[in-house]
GROMACS .gro file of C-alpha atoms in nm:
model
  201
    1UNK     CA    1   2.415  -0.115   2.721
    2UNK     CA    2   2.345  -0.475   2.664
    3UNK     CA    3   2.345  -0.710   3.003
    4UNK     CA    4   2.554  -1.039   2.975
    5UNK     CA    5   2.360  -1.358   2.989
    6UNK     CA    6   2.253  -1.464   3.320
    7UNK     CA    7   2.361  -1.837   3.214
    8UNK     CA    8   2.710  -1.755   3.161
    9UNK     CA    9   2.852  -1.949   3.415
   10UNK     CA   10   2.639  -2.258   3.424
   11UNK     CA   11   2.691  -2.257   3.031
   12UNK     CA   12   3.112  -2.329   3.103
   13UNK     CA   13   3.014  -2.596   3.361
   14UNK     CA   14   2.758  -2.825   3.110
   15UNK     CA   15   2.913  -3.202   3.032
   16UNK     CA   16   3.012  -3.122   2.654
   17UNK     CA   17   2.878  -3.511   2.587
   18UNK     CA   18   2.510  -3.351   2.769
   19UNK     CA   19   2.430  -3.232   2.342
   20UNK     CA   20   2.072  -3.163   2.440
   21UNK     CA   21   2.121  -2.922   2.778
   22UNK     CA   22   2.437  -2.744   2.517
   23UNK     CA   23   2.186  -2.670   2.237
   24UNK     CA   24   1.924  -2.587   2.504
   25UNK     CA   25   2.155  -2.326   2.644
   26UNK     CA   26   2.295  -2.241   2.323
   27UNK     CA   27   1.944  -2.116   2.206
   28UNK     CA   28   1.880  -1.952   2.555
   29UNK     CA   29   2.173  -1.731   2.515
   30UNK     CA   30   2.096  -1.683   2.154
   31UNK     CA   31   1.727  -1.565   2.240
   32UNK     CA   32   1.841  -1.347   2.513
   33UNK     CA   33   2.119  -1.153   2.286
   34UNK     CA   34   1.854  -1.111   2.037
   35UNK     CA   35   1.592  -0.925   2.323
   36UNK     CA   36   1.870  -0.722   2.435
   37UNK     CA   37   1.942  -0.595   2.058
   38UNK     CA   38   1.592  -0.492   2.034
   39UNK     CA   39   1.610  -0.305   2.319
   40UNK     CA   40   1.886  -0.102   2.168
   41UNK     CA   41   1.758  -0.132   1.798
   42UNK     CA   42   1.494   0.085   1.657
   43UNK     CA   43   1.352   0.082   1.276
   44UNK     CA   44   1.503   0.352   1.054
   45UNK     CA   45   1.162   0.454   0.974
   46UNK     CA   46   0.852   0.468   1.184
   47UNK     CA   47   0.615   0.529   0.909
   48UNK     CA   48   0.359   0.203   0.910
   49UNK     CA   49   0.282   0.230   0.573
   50UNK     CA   50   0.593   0.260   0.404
   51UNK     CA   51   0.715  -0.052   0.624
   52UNK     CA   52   0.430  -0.238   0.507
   53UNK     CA   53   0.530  -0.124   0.108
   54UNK     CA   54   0.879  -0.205   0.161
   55UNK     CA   55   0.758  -0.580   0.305
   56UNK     CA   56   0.504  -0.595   0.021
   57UNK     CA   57   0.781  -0.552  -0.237
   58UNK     CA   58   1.009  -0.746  -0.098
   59UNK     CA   59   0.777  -1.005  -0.041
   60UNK     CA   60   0.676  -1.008  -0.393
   61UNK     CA   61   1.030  -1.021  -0.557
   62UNK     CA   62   1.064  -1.302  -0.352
   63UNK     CA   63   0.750  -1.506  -0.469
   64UNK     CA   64   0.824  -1.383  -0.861
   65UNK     CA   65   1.217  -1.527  -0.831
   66UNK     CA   66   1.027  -1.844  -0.656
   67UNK     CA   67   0.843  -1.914  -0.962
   68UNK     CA   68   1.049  -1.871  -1.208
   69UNK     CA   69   1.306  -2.092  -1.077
   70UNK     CA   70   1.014  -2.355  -0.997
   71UNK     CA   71   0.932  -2.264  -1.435
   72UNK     CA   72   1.307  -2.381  -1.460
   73UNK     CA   73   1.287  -2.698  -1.280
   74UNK     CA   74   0.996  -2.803  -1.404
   75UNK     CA   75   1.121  -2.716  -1.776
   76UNK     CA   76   1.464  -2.916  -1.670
   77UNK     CA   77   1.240  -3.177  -1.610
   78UNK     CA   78   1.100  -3.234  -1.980
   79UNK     CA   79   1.436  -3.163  -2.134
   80UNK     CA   80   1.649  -3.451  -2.333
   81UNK     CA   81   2.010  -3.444  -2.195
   82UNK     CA   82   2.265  -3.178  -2.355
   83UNK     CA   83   2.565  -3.468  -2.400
   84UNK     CA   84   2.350  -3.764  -2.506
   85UNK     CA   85   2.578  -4.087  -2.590
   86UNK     CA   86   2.525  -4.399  -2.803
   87UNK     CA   87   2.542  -4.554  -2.441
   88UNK     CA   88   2.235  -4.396  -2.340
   89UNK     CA   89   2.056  -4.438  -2.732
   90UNK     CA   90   1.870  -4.721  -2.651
   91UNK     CA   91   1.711  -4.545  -2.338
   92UNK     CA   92   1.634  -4.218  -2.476
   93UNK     CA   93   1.440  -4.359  -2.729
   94UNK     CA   94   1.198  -4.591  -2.475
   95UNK     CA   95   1.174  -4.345  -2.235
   96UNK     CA   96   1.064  -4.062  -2.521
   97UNK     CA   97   0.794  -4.358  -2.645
   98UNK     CA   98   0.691  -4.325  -2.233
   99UNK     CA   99   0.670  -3.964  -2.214
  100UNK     CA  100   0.447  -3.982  -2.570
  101UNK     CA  101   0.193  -4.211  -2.408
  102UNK     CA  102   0.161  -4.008  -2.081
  103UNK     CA  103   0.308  -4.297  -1.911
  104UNK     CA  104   0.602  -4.040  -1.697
  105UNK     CA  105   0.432  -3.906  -1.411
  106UNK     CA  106   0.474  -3.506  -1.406
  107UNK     CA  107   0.690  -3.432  -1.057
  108UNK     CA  108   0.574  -3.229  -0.798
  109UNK     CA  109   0.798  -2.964  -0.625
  110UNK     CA  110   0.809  -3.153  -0.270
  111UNK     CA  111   0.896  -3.463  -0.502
  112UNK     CA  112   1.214  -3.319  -0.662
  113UNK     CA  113   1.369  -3.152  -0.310
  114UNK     CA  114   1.327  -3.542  -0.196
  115UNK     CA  115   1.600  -3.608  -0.501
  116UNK     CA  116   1.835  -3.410  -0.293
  117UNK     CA  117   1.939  -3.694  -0.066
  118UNK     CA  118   1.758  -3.961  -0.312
  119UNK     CA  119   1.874  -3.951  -0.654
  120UNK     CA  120   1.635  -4.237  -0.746
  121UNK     CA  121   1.351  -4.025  -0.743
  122UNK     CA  122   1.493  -3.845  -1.050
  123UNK     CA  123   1.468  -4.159  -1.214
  124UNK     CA  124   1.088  -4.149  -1.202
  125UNK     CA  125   1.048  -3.843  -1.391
  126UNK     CA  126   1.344  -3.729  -1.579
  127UNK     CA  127   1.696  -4.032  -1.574
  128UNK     CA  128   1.851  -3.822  -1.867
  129UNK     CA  129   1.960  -3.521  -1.533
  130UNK     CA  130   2.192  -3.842  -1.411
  131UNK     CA  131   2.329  -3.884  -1.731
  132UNK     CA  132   2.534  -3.490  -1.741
  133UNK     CA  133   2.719  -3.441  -1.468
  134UNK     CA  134   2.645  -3.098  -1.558
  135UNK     CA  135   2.274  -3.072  -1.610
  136UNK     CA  136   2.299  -3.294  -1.272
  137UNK     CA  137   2.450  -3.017  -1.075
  138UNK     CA  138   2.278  -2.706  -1.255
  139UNK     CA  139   1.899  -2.876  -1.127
  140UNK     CA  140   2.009  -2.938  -0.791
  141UNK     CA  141   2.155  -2.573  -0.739
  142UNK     CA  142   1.809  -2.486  -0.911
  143UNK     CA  143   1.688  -2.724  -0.577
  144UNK     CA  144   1.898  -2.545  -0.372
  145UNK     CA  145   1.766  -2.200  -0.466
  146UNK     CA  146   1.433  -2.321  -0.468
  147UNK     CA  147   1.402  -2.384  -0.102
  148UNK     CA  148   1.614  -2.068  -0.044
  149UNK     CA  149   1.358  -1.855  -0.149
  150UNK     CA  150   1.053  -2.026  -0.011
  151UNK     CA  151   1.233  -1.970   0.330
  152UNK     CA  152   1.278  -1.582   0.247
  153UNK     CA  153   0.930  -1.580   0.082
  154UNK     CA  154   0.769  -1.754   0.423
  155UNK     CA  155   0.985  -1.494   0.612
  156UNK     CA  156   0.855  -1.185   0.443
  157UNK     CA  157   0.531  -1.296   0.432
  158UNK     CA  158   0.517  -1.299   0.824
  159UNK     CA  159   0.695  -0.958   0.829
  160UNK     CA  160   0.387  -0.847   0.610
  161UNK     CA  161   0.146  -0.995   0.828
  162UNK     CA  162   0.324  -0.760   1.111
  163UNK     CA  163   0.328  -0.437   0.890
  164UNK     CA  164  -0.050  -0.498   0.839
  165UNK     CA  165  -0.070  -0.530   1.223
  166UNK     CA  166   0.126  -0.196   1.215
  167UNK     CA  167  -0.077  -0.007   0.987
  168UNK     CA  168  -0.414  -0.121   1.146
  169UNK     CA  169  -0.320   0.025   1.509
  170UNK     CA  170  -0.169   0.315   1.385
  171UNK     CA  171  -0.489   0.447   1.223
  172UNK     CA  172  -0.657   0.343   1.506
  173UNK     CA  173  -0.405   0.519   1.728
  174UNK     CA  174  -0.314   0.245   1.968
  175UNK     CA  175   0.017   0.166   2.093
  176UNK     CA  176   0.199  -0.012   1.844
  177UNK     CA  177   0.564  -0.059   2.053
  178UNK     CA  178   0.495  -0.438   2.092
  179UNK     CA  179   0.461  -0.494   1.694
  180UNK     CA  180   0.752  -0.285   1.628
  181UNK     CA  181   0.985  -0.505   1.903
  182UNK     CA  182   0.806  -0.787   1.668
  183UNK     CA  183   0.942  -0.686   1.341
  184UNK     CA  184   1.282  -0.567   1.465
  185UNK     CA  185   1.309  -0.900   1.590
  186UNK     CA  186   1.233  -1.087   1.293
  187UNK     CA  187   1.453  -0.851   1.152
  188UNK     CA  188   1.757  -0.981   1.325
  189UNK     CA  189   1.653  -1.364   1.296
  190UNK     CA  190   1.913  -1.574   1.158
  191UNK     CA  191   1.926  -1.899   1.102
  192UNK     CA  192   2.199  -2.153   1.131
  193UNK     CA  193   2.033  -2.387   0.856
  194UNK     CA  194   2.148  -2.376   0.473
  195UNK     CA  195   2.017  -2.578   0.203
  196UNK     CA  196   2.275  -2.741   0.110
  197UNK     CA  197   2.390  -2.891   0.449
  198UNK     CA  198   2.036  -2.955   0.538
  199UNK     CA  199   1.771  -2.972   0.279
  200UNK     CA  200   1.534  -3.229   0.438
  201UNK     CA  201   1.495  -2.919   0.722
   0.00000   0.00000   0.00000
């Protein structure tokens, strides 16, 4: 059975304007739930090299999906706009005379996430996005996946680096409890952040 957190009462007591002793506590009491659910958790399978196959895969998947959204972005960013106006004519053409001259500097990735709170650094590589409201929200939820999956790919690429840990002290037959509690731990990791609340993070 799970203990109650020893902070309980000091937790009710805080000054609620005192933001950094609340989120102090707050990840305390988050930290200390999560120990006591490993105590009380154990992996459905304790076969070291299926875990590590399972992480493999799913580490993979999420690296393929990765780049193929990053193909889509950086195809979005070469594209003319799908609802081009008469307004915009006189645009389209100089910046296509640009691109033709190598004068529009290719993005990076790290350089379009930054358009998510600064739309002017579309502008620098690609204005026609601004011009469709729709083409405009279809890249940034491209964004939005984007750094999704580099935060699932970065997560299953340290669950890897634990299943390797696994299989390595299981064929030399050491104790391997510790990197088990590891894994089930990352396993029940969550994360308040989401990308589209908080994309600089």
């Amino acid at each position: 059975e799970a203990r109650s957190f020893p902070l309980s009462a000091l937790e009710s007591t805080l000054d609620k304007s005192d933001k950094l002793s609340q989120k102090m506590i707050e990840e305390l009491h988050e930290s200390w739930t999560t120990n006591e659910k490993i105590k009380t958790r154990k992996l459905q399978t304790t076969d070291a090299q299926h875990l590590f196959n399972i992480f493999q895969t799913q580490k993979d998947l999420a690296e393929k999906n990765r780049k193929t959204v990053e193909e889509y972005l950086e195809h979005a960013m070469l594209a003319d706009p799908s609802n081009s106006s008469l307004d915009h004519a006189w645009y389209t053409s100089a910046y296509q005379l640009k691109r033709l001259a190598g004068r529009v500097p290719k993005a990076t990735m790290p350089e379009l996430v930054q358009s998510l709170w600064n739309d002017d650094r579309l502008c620098i590589f690609n204005v026609y996005i601004l011009f469709s409201d729709k083409d405009y929200e279809t890249f940034r939820a491209g964004l939005f996946l984007w750094l999704q999956l580099c935060v699932l790919e970065t997560k299953m690429s340290r669950l890897l680096r634990m299943g390797t840990e696994l299989v390595l002290s299981s064929e030399l037959g050491k104790d391997n409890s510790q990197i088990k509690d590891s894994i089930i731990s990352a396993l029940l990791e969550t994360r308040t952040w989401t990308a589209t609340d908080h994309p600089q993070w």
